[in-house]
Coordinates of C-alpha atoms (C1' of nucleotides) in Angstrom, one line a residue:
Chain A
X1233 CA -36.5 -45.6 -39.5
X1234 CA -33.9 -43.0 -38.5
X1235 CA -34.4 -40.0 -36.4
X1236 CA -31.5 -37.6 -36.6
X1237 CA -33.1 -35.2 -34.2
X1238 CA -36.4 -34.3 -32.7
X1239 CA -38.9 -32.0 -34.3
X1240 CA -37.4 -28.9 -32.7
X1241 CA -34.1 -28.5 -34.3
X1242 CA -33.3 -25.6 -32.0
X1243 CA -30.2 -26.2 -30.1
X1244 CA -31.5 -24.6 -27.0
X1245 CA -28.4 -22.6 -26.5
X1246 CA -28.3 -18.9 -26.5
X1247 CA -27.6 -17.8 -30.0
X1248 CA -24.6 -16.2 -31.4
X1249 CA -24.5 -12.5 -32.3
X1250 CA -24.0 -13.3 -36.0
X1251 CA -27.0 -15.7 -35.7
X1252 CA -29.1 -13.1 -34.1
X1253 CA -28.2 -10.6 -36.8
X1254 CA -28.9 -13.2 -39.5
X1255 CA -32.4 -13.7 -37.9
X1256 CA -32.9 -9.9 -37.9
X1257 CA -32.0 -9.7 -41.5
X1258 CA -34.2 -12.6 -42.3
X1259 CA -37.1 -11.0 -40.6
X1260 CA -36.4 -7.8 -42.3
X1261 CA -36.5 -9.5 -45.7
X1262 CA -39.7 -11.4 -44.8
X1263 CA -41.3 -8.3 -43.5
X1264 CA -40.5 -6.6 -46.8
X1265 CA -38.2 -4.1 -45.2
X1266 CA -35.6 -5.4 -47.6
X1267 CA -36.8 -5.9 -51.1
X1268 CA -35.4 -8.7 -53.4
X1269 CA -32.4 -7.5 -55.2
X1270 CA -31.7 -4.8 -52.7
X1271 CA -28.2 -4.3 -51.5
X1272 CA -27.5 -4.9 -47.8
X1273 CA -25.4 -2.0 -46.6
X1274 CA -23.0 -3.4 -44.0
X1275 CA -22.2 -0.1 -42.4
X1276 CA -25.8 0.9 -42.1
X1277 CA -26.9 -2.5 -40.7
X1278 CA -24.1 -2.6 -38.2
X1279 CA -25.0 0.9 -37.0
X1280 CA -28.7 0.0 -36.7
X1281 CA -27.7 -3.0 -34.7
X1282 CA -25.1 -1.3 -32.6
X1283 CA -22.3 -3.6 -33.6
X1284 CA -19.4 -3.5 -36.0
X1285 CA -19.4 -4.8 -39.5
X1286 CA -17.6 -8.1 -38.7
X1287 CA -20.6 -9.9 -37.2
X1288 CA -22.9 -8.5 -39.9
X1289 CA -20.7 -10.0 -42.5
X1290 CA -20.7 -13.3 -40.8
X1291 CA -24.4 -13.2 -40.6
X1292 CA -24.5 -12.4 -44.3
X1293 CA -22.4 -15.5 -45.0
X1294 CA -24.8 -17.6 -43.0
X1295 CA -27.7 -16.3 -45.1
X1296 CA -25.7 -16.7 -48.3
X1297 CA -25.1 -20.4 -47.7
X1298 CA -28.7 -20.7 -46.8
X1299 CA -29.7 -19.1 -50.1
X1300 CA -31.5 -16.0 -48.9
X1301 CA -28.7 -13.7 -49.8
X1302 CA -26.2 -13.7 -52.7
X1303 CA -22.8 -12.1 -52.5
X1304 CA -21.3 -10.2 -55.5
X1305 CA -17.6 -9.9 -54.7
X1306 CA -16.5 -6.3 -54.3
X1307 CA -20.1 -5.3 -54.7
X1308 CA -21.6 -6.5 -51.5
X1309 CA -24.5 -8.7 -50.3
X1310 CA -27.8 -8.6 -52.0
X1311 CA -31.2 -10.0 -51.1
X1312 CA -31.7 -12.8 -53.5
X1313 CA -34.1 -12.3 -56.3
X1314 CA -36.3 -15.2 -57.4
X1315 CA -37.1 -16.2 -60.9
X1316 CA -40.3 -18.0 -61.8
X1317 CA -38.4 -21.2 -62.7
X1318 CA -36.6 -21.2 -59.4
X1319 CA -39.9 -20.7 -57.6
X1320 CA -41.3 -23.6 -59.5
X1321 CA -38.3 -25.7 -58.6
X1322 CA -38.9 -25.0 -54.9
X1323 CA -42.5 -26.1 -55.1
X1324 CA -41.5 -29.2 -57.0
X1325 CA -38.9 -30.0 -54.4
X1326 CA -41.3 -29.3 -51.6
X1327 CA -43.7 -31.7 -53.3
X1328 CA -41.3 -34.5 -53.4
X1329 CA -40.1 -33.9 -49.9
X1330 CA -43.4 -33.6 -48.2
X1331 CA -44.9 -36.6 -49.9
X1332 CA -41.9 -38.7 -48.8
X1333 CA -42.0 -37.2 -45.3
X1334 CA -45.7 -37.9 -45.0
X1335 CA -45.2 -41.5 -46.0
X1336 CA -42.6 -41.9 -43.3
X1337 CA -44.8 -40.1 -40.8
X1338 CA -47.6 -42.6 -41.4
X1339 CA -45.5 -45.3 -39.8
X1340 CA -44.5 -43.3 -36.8
X1341 CA -47.6 -41.2 -36.0
X1342 CA -49.5 -41.6 -32.8
X1343 CA -52.9 -40.5 -31.6
X1344 CA -51.5 -37.5 -29.8
X1345 CA -49.9 -36.4 -33.1
X1346 CA -53.1 -36.9 -35.0
X1347 CA -54.9 -34.7 -32.4
X1348 CA -52.4 -31.9 -32.9
X1349 CA -52.7 -32.2 -36.7
X1350 CA -56.5 -32.1 -36.4
X1351 CA -56.3 -29.1 -34.2
X1352 CA -54.0 -27.3 -36.6
X1353 CA -56.4 -27.9 -39.5
X1354 CA -59.3 -26.7 -37.4
X1355 CA -57.3 -23.6 -36.7
X1356 CA -56.9 -23.1 -40.4
X1357 CA -60.6 -23.4 -41.0
X1358 CA -61.2 -20.9 -38.2
X1359 CA -58.8 -18.5 -39.7
X1360 CA -60.3 -18.8 -43.1
X1361 CA -62.8 -16.1 -42.3
X1362 CA -60.5 -13.9 -40.3
X1363 CA -58.9 -12.1 -43.2
X1364 CA -55.5 -12.1 -41.5
X1365 CA -53.2 -13.5 -44.2
X1366 CA -50.2 -13.6 -42.0
X1367 CA -51.8 -15.9 -39.5
X1368 CA -53.2 -18.1 -42.2
X1369 CA -49.8 -18.5 -43.8
X1370 CA -48.3 -19.3 -40.4
X1371 CA -51.0 -21.9 -39.6
X1372 CA -50.7 -23.5 -43.0
X1373 CA -46.9 -23.7 -42.6
X1374 CA -47.2 -25.0 -39.1
X1375 CA -49.3 -27.9 -40.3
X1376 CA -47.0 -28.8 -43.1
X1377 CA -44.0 -28.5 -40.8
X1378 CA -45.6 -30.6 -38.2
X1379 CA -46.3 -33.3 -40.6
X1380 CA -42.8 -33.2 -42.0
X1381 CA -41.3 -33.3 -38.5
X1382 CA -43.3 -36.5 -37.9
X1383 CA -41.2 -38.2 -40.5
X1384 CA -38.4 -38.2 -37.9
X1385 CA -35.9 -37.1 -40.5
X1386 CA -34.2 -34.0 -39.2
X1387 CA -32.3 -33.3 -42.3
X1388 CA -35.4 -33.4 -44.4
X1389 CA -37.0 -30.9 -42.1
X1390 CA -34.1 -28.6 -42.3
X1391 CA -34.2 -28.6 -46.1
X1392 CA -37.9 -27.9 -46.0
X1393 CA -37.4 -25.0 -43.6
X1394 CA -34.8 -23.5 -45.8
X1395 CA -37.1 -23.7 -48.8
X1396 CA -40.0 -22.3 -46.9
X1397 CA -37.9 -19.3 -45.7
X1398 CA -36.6 -18.7 -49.2
X1399 CA -40.0 -18.9 -50.7
X1400 CA -41.6 -16.6 -48.2
X1401 CA -38.8 -14.1 -48.8
X1402 CA -39.1 -14.3 -52.5
X1403 CA -42.9 -13.9 -52.7
X1404 CA -43.2 -11.4 -49.9
X1405 CA -43.7 -8.8 -52.6
X1406 CA -47.0 -10.4 -53.5
X1407 CA -49.2 -9.3 -50.7
X1408 CA -52.3 -11.3 -51.3
X1409 CA -51.4 -14.9 -51.7
X1410 CA -54.4 -16.3 -50.0
X1411 CA -57.1 -15.3 -52.3
X1412 CA -59.4 -18.0 -51.2
X1413 CA -58.5 -19.1 -47.7
X1414 CA -61.5 -21.3 -47.3
X1415 CA -60.5 -23.4 -50.3
X1416 CA -57.0 -23.7 -49.1
X1417 CA -58.2 -24.8 -45.6
X1418 CA -60.5 -27.4 -47.3
X1419 CA -57.5 -28.8 -49.2
X1420 CA -56.1 -29.9 -45.9
X1421 CA -59.0 -32.1 -45.1
X1422 CA -58.2 -34.9 -47.6
X1423 CA -54.7 -34.9 -46.2
X1424 CA -56.0 -35.4 -42.7
X1425 CA -58.4 -38.1 -43.9
X1426 CA -55.7 -40.0 -45.6
X1427 CA -53.7 -39.8 -42.5
X1428 CA -56.5 -41.2 -40.4
X1429 CA -57.1 -43.9 -42.9
X1430 CA -53.4 -44.7 -43.0
X1431 CA -53.5 -44.6 -46.8
X1432 CA -50.2 -43.6 -48.2
X1433 CA -51.5 -43.4 -51.7
X1434 CA -54.4 -41.1 -50.9
X1435 CA -52.0 -39.1 -48.7
X1436 CA -49.6 -38.6 -51.6
X1437 CA -52.4 -37.6 -53.9
X1438 CA -53.9 -35.1 -51.5
X1439 CA -50.5 -33.5 -51.0
X1440 CA -49.8 -33.5 -54.6
X1441 CA -53.1 -31.7 -55.3
X1442 CA -52.7 -29.2 -52.5
X1443 CA -49.1 -28.2 -53.2
X1444 CA -49.6 -28.5 -56.9
X1445 CA -52.5 -26.1 -56.7
X1446 CA -50.5 -23.6 -54.7
X1447 CA -47.7 -23.9 -57.2
X1448 CA -50.0 -23.3 -60.2
X1449 CA -51.6 -20.4 -58.5
X1450 CA -48.5 -18.7 -57.2
X1451 CA -46.0 -19.2 -60.0
X1452 CA -48.0 -17.5 -62.7
X1453 CA -48.9 -14.7 -60.4
X1454 CA -45.2 -14.3 -59.6
X1455 CA -44.2 -14.4 -63.3
X1456 CA -46.4 -11.4 -64.1
X1457 CA -44.7 -9.2 -61.6
X1458 CA -44.2 -5.5 -62.4
X1459 CA -40.5 -5.8 -62.1
Chain B
X1365 CA -41.3 -28.3 -65.9
X1366 CA -39.1 -25.6 -64.5
X1367 CA -35.4 -25.2 -64.9
X1368 CA -33.9 -22.9 -62.3
X1369 CA -30.4 -23.3 -63.7
X1370 CA -28.3 -25.5 -65.8
X1371 CA -26.4 -28.5 -64.6
X1372 CA -23.4 -26.5 -63.7
X1373 CA -24.4 -24.3 -60.7
X1374 CA -21.0 -22.7 -60.9
X1375 CA -21.4 -18.9 -61.2
X1376 CA -18.4 -18.6 -63.5
X1377 CA -17.0 -15.7 -61.5
X1378 CA -13.8 -15.9 -59.6
X1379 CA -14.5 -16.9 -56.1
X1380 CA -14.3 -14.9 -53.0
X1381 CA -11.5 -15.4 -50.5
X1382 CA -13.9 -16.7 -47.9
X1383 CA -15.3 -19.1 -50.4
X1384 CA -11.9 -20.3 -51.4
X1385 CA -11.0 -20.8 -47.8
X1386 CA -14.2 -22.7 -47.2
X1387 CA -13.3 -24.9 -50.1
X1388 CA -9.9 -25.5 -48.6
X1389 CA -11.4 -26.5 -45.3
X1390 CA -13.9 -28.7 -47.0
X1391 CA -11.1 -30.4 -48.9
X1392 CA -9.2 -30.8 -45.7
X1393 CA -12.1 -32.4 -44.0
X1394 CA -12.8 -34.7 -47.0
X1395 CA -9.1 -35.6 -47.1
X1396 CA -9.2 -36.5 -43.5
X1397 CA -6.9 -33.7 -42.5
X1398 CA -9.6 -32.6 -40.1
X1399 CA -11.3 -35.3 -38.2
X1400 CA -14.9 -35.1 -37.2
X1401 CA -15.3 -33.4 -33.9
X1402 CA -12.0 -31.6 -34.3
X1403 CA -11.7 -28.0 -33.5
X1404 CA -10.8 -25.6 -36.2
X1405 CA -8.2 -23.3 -34.9
X1406 CA -8.8 -19.9 -36.5
X1407 CA -5.4 -18.5 -35.9
X1408 CA -3.7 -21.6 -37.2
X1409 CA -5.8 -21.8 -40.3
X1410 CA -5.4 -18.1 -41.0
X1411 CA -1.6 -18.5 -40.7
X1412 CA -1.6 -21.5 -42.9
X1413 CA -3.5 -19.6 -45.6
X1414 CA -1.6 -16.4 -45.2
X1415 CA -4.6 -14.3 -44.3
X1416 CA -6.1 -12.9 -41.2
X1417 CA -8.9 -14.5 -39.1
X1418 CA -11.8 -12.5 -40.5
X1419 CA -12.1 -14.4 -43.9
X1420 CA -11.5 -17.7 -42.0
X1421 CA -14.4 -17.0 -39.8
X1422 CA -16.6 -16.0 -42.7
X1423 CA -15.6 -19.3 -44.4
X1424 CA -16.6 -21.1 -41.2
X1425 CA -20.0 -19.5 -41.3
X1426 CA -20.5 -20.6 -44.8
X1427 CA -19.7 -24.2 -43.8
X1428 CA -21.8 -23.9 -40.7
X1429 CA -24.9 -23.0 -42.7
X1430 CA -24.0 -25.8 -45.1
X1431 CA -23.9 -28.2 -42.2
X1432 CA -20.3 -29.3 -42.5
X1433 CA -19.2 -27.4 -39.4
X1434 CA -20.9 -26.5 -36.2
X1435 CA -20.2 -23.5 -34.0
X1436 CA -20.1 -23.7 -30.3
X1437 CA -20.3 -20.1 -29.1
X1438 CA -17.2 -19.0 -27.2
X1439 CA -15.7 -22.4 -28.0
X1440 CA -15.1 -22.1 -31.7
X1441 CA -15.9 -24.1 -34.9
X1442 CA -15.9 -27.8 -34.9
X1443 CA -16.0 -30.3 -37.7
X1444 CA -19.4 -31.8 -37.5
X1445 CA -19.7 -35.3 -36.1
X1446 CA -22.2 -37.6 -37.7
X1447 CA -24.4 -40.0 -35.8
X1448 CA -25.7 -43.1 -37.4
X1449 CA -29.3 -41.9 -37.4
X1450 CA -28.2 -38.7 -39.1
X1451 CA -26.4 -40.7 -41.7
X1452 CA -29.5 -42.8 -42.2
X1453 CA -31.6 -39.7 -42.6
X1454 CA -29.3 -38.5 -45.3
X1455 CA -29.6 -41.7 -47.3
X1456 CA -33.3 -41.6 -46.8
X1457 CA -33.4 -38.0 -48.1
X1458 CA -31.1 -38.9 -51.0
X1459 CA -33.4 -41.7 -51.9
X1460 CA -36.5 -39.5 -52.1
X1461 CA -34.7 -36.8 -54.0
X1462 CA -33.0 -39.0 -56.5
X1463 CA -36.1 -41.0 -57.3
X1464 CA -38.0 -37.8 -57.8
X1465 CA -35.2 -36.3 -59.9
X1466 CA -34.9 -39.3 -62.0
X1467 CA -38.6 -39.3 -62.7
X1468 CA -38.4 -35.7 -63.9
X1469 CA -35.3 -36.5 -65.9
X1470 CA -37.2 -39.1 -67.8
X1471 CA -39.3 -36.5 -69.4
X1472 CA -36.4 -34.2 -70.4
X1473 CA -33.7 -36.6 -71.4
X1474 CA -32.2 -36.7 -74.8
X1475 CA -30.1 -39.2 -76.7
X1476 CA -26.9 -37.2 -76.0
X1477 CA -27.7 -37.3 -72.3
X1478 CA -28.2 -41.1 -72.5
X1479 CA -24.9 -41.5 -74.2
X1480 CA -23.2 -39.6 -71.4
X1481 CA -24.9 -41.7 -68.8
X1482 CA -24.0 -44.9 -70.6
X1483 CA -20.4 -43.7 -70.8
X1484 CA -20.4 -42.9 -67.1
X1485 CA -21.6 -46.4 -66.2
X1486 CA -19.1 -47.9 -68.5
X1487 CA -16.5 -45.9 -66.7
X1488 CA -17.7 -47.4 -63.4
X1489 CA -17.4 -50.9 -64.8
X1490 CA -13.9 -50.2 -66.0
X1491 CA -12.9 -48.8 -62.7
X1492 CA -14.3 -51.8 -60.8
X1493 CA -11.1 -53.7 -61.3
X1494 CA -8.8 -50.7 -60.8
X1495 CA -8.8 -50.8 -57.0
X1496 CA -8.8 -47.1 -56.9
X1497 CA -11.6 -46.3 -54.4
X1498 CA -11.3 -42.5 -54.8
X1499 CA -12.0 -42.7 -58.5
X1500 CA -14.8 -45.1 -58.1
X1501 CA -16.5 -42.9 -55.6
X1502 CA -16.0 -40.0 -57.9
X1503 CA -17.4 -41.8 -60.9
X1504 CA -20.4 -43.1 -58.9
X1505 CA -21.1 -39.7 -57.7
X1506 CA -20.7 -38.2 -61.1
X1507 CA -23.4 -40.6 -62.5
X1508 CA -25.9 -39.8 -59.8
X1509 CA -25.2 -36.1 -60.1
X1510 CA -25.6 -36.2 -63.8
X1511 CA -28.9 -37.9 -63.5
X1512 CA -30.1 -35.5 -60.9
X1513 CA -29.0 -32.5 -62.9
X1514 CA -31.1 -33.8 -65.8
X1515 CA -34.2 -33.2 -63.7
X1516 CA -33.6 -29.6 -64.5
X1517 CA -34.3 -28.7 -60.8
X1518 CA -31.3 -26.6 -59.7
X1519 CA -32.4 -26.4 -56.1
X1520 CA -32.8 -30.1 -55.9
X1521 CA -29.3 -30.5 -57.2
X1522 CA -27.9 -28.1 -54.6
X1523 CA -29.5 -30.0 -51.8
X1524 CA -28.1 -33.3 -53.1
X1525 CA -24.7 -31.7 -53.4
X1526 CA -24.8 -30.6 -49.8
X1527 CA -25.8 -34.0 -48.7
X1528 CA -23.1 -35.7 -50.7
X1529 CA -20.5 -33.4 -49.3
X1530 CA -21.7 -33.9 -45.8
X1531 CA -21.8 -37.6 -46.2
X1532 CA -18.4 -37.9 -47.6
X1533 CA -17.1 -35.7 -44.8
X1534 CA -18.7 -37.8 -42.2
X1535 CA -17.7 -41.2 -43.5
X1536 CA -14.2 -40.2 -44.6
X1537 CA -13.0 -42.0 -41.5
X1538 CA -14.1 -45.3 -43.0
X1539 CA -11.5 -45.9 -45.6
X1540 CA -12.9 -48.9 -47.5
X1541 CA -16.4 -48.2 -48.5
X1542 CA -16.2 -49.9 -51.8
X1543 CA -15.8 -53.5 -50.7
X1544 CA -17.3 -54.9 -53.9
X1545 CA -16.9 -52.4 -56.7
X1546 CA -18.1 -54.8 -59.3
X1547 CA -21.4 -55.3 -57.6
X1548 CA -21.9 -51.6 -57.1
X1549 CA -21.1 -51.0 -60.8
X1550 CA -23.6 -53.7 -61.7
X1551 CA -26.3 -52.0 -59.6
X1552 CA -26.2 -49.1 -62.1
X1553 CA -27.2 -51.3 -65.0
X1554 CA -30.8 -51.6 -64.0
X1555 CA -31.0 -47.8 -63.6
X1556 CA -29.7 -47.4 -67.1
X1557 CA -32.0 -50.0 -68.5
X1558 CA -35.0 -48.4 -66.9
X1559 CA -34.0 -45.1 -68.3
X1560 CA -33.7 -46.5 -71.8
X1561 CA -37.1 -48.2 -71.4
X1562 CA -38.5 -44.9 -70.1
X1563 CA -40.0 -46.9 -67.3
X1564 CA -40.4 -44.6 -64.2
X1565 CA -41.5 -47.5 -62.0
X1566 CA -38.5 -49.7 -62.8
X1567 CA -36.3 -46.6 -62.5
X1568 CA -37.5 -45.9 -59.0
X1569 CA -37.2 -49.5 -58.0
X1570 CA -33.6 -49.7 -59.3
X1571 CA -32.6 -46.5 -57.5
X1572 CA -34.3 -47.7 -54.3
X1573 CA -32.4 -50.9 -54.5
X1574 CA -29.1 -49.3 -55.2
X1575 CA -29.2 -46.5 -52.7
X1576 CA -31.0 -48.7 -50.1
X1577 CA -28.2 -51.2 -50.4
X1578 CA -25.6 -48.5 -49.9
X1579 CA -27.4 -47.3 -46.9
X1580 CA -27.7 -50.8 -45.3
X1581 CA -24.1 -51.4 -45.9
X1582 CA -22.7 -48.1 -44.8
X1583 CA -24.8 -47.2 -41.8
X1584 CA -24.1 -50.4 -39.7
X1585 CA -20.4 -50.1 -40.6
X1586 CA -20.6 -46.5 -39.4
X1587 CA -22.4 -47.5 -36.2
X1588 CA -19.7 -49.8 -35.2
X1589 CA -17.0 -47.2 -35.3
X1590 CA -14.2 -47.3 -32.7
X1591 CA -15.1 -43.9 -31.4
Chain C
dT1248 C1' -26.3 17.6 -77.9
dG1249 C1' -24.3 13.1 -77.0
dA1250 C1' -20.4 10.1 -75.8
dG1251 C1' -16.3 9.2 -73.3
dA1252 C1' -12.6 10.0 -69.9
dG1253 C1' -11.5 11.1 -65.4
dC1254 C1' -12.4 12.3 -60.7
dC1255 C1' -14.8 11.4 -56.1
dG1256 C1' -17.6 9.8 -52.5
dA1257 C1' -19.2 5.6 -50.8
dT1258 C1' -18.6 0.8 -49.8
dT1259 C1' -16.2 -3.4 -49.4
dG1260 C1' -12.3 -6.6 -48.0
dT1261 C1' -8.9 -7.3 -45.0
dC1262 C1' -6.0 -6.6 -41.2
dG1263 C1' -4.0 -6.1 -36.5
dA1264 C1' -5.3 -5.2 -31.7
dC1265 C1' -7.8 -5.6 -27.5
dA1266 C1' -11.1 -7.3 -24.1
dA1267 C1' -13.7 -11.5 -22.6
dT1268 C1' -14.1 -16.1 -22.0
dT1269 C1' -12.7 -20.9 -21.8
dG1270 C1' -10.4 -25.1 -20.3
dA1271 C1' -6.4 -26.8 -18.0
dC1272 C1' -3.3 -26.9 -14.4
dA1273 C1' -1.5 -26.4 -10.0
dG1274 C1' -2.3 -25.7 -5.2
dG1275 C1' -4.8 -25.9 -1.0
dC1276 C1' -8.6 -27.6 2.0
dC1277 C1' -11.6 -31.1 4.0
Chain D
dG1066 C1' -6.9 -39.1 -1.5
dG1067 C1' -10.4 -36.4 -3.8
dC1068 C1' -12.7 -32.1 -4.7
dC1069 C1' -12.9 -27.3 -4.9
dT1070 C1' -10.7 -22.9 -6.1
dG1071 C1' -7.6 -19.5 -8.1
dT1072 C1' -4.5 -18.5 -11.6
dC1073 C1' -3.0 -18.5 -16.5
dA1074 C1' -2.0 -19.4 -21.2
dA1075 C1' -4.8 -20.0 -25.3
dT1076 C1' -8.5 -18.8 -28.1
dT1077 C1' -12.6 -16.4 -29.5
dG1078 C1' -15.6 -12.3 -30.4
dT1079 C1' -15.6 -7.8 -31.7
dC1080 C1' -13.9 -3.5 -33.0
dG1081 C1' -11.8 0.5 -35.5
dA1082 C1' -8.7 1.6 -39.4
dC1083 C1' -6.8 1.5 -43.8
dA1084 C1' -6.2 0.4 -48.7
dA1085 C1' -8.6 -1.2 -52.9
dT1086 C1' -12.4 -0.9 -55.7
dC1087 C1' -16.9 0.4 -57.6
dG1088 C1' -20.6 3.3 -59.4
dG1089 C1' -22.0 7.8 -60.3
dC1090 C1' -21.1 12.4 -61.5
dT1091 C1' -19.1 16.0 -63.9
dC1092 C1' -16.4 18.0 -67.2
dT1093 C1' -14.6 18.1 -71.7
dC1094 C1' -14.6 17.6 -76.6
dA1095 C1' -16.3 16.7 -81.1

DNA sequence: TGAGAGCCGATTGTCGACAATTGACAGGCC
DNA sequence: GGCCTGTCAATTGTCGACAATCGGCTCTCA
């Protein structure tokens, strides 16, 4: 088993200005401050950030290669719009990656890791009644990311991170994704059980069910968007 | 099944200057003109390309997000160096993705597609005696990409493309990868047979064997590099 | 009234310049 | 002799400016 890097892909170094700007724009997109399809005005952004346009453009290039932003030559940078098939593809890809990652994780996982996973699922259950969608999404994502990181495959984790970011950006327009938090929390129990039983088959099935359900719930909802 | 885009992810539009520069740098890395770990001198590159440094920096950002290049703040951009575990991770990821993609492709594949796949494998066999490694690699890659594109998942194809580029860049230092072209060509036959038989299990096994073999051959070779 | 040509403000793409930082080199001190 | 320090060329990071281009608007004409 290979381990390209630890679970924290963070380099630890202070980040570049273009990277910080890219993070700012990312956050802006995720927070809904920039709607999908919206044009990113370089001059306006640079003024808001107190810099010139050059670092902003570099940040936009980072986001472009990451898939969050698309550049139309001579027109500028635009927040990427997601089509339903693209969203479906991302769920499909996530499914394949997470199942594979979980399988790998099974062979590397320790008791301390199991504890953290259990804790995370417990957190999910606790949040189920809190009616704070943002925290639920975060906790859900944290669990999946934790599991993926236990695969030891840093590249896989990076791909999943990119997908997660892209998905969250694209479906930020849908406010209420977590229509039944308790059910979603419960969907994580079989995953946990399969992990404890070290049963790769059940693990794959549980993930397939959970992610497949999310896909079948979100994609149709997304398809029937106003615009 | 979703289809985010066709098999040609090319936008069709004329490319940006930064994109063209990024392609140039990519090619330079793949051709071995830029060794892994080497610093990319912005001024020199811009002069060679007849532009200023701004588009070069944007190109470097594109490559950075893609993983081909890494930026050390205040130090510049460097061609990414690959470690053996990272290379292993890429093979592992490729394995998971290609198996998944092939499974999806099974349900969408037509007779015309099968013909093209057959043709490609035939080409591989023909090239096995040609002693032209570059063309063999290209033909091999073309087959795998074709199969992956038949999954209909554009995002998956993009990830595989990124990995392939990254891998080829990292192992460009190893000249002779195709020590036994005939054997590698033969490894594609079971894949083709499984496809014709519409047998997902055999298909997965054939891919696992083929890619796993490549991994077990390349990674140790890479580990024992001079520097 | 509707369509088309032409103008105009706004925005992008690129450039050259300048300040800040880095790594290397030479020189001095212990 | 080896290590530390100060200087210096080379390079990066950022900026403001300028030309090119785009989309929208208005004006004109049938």
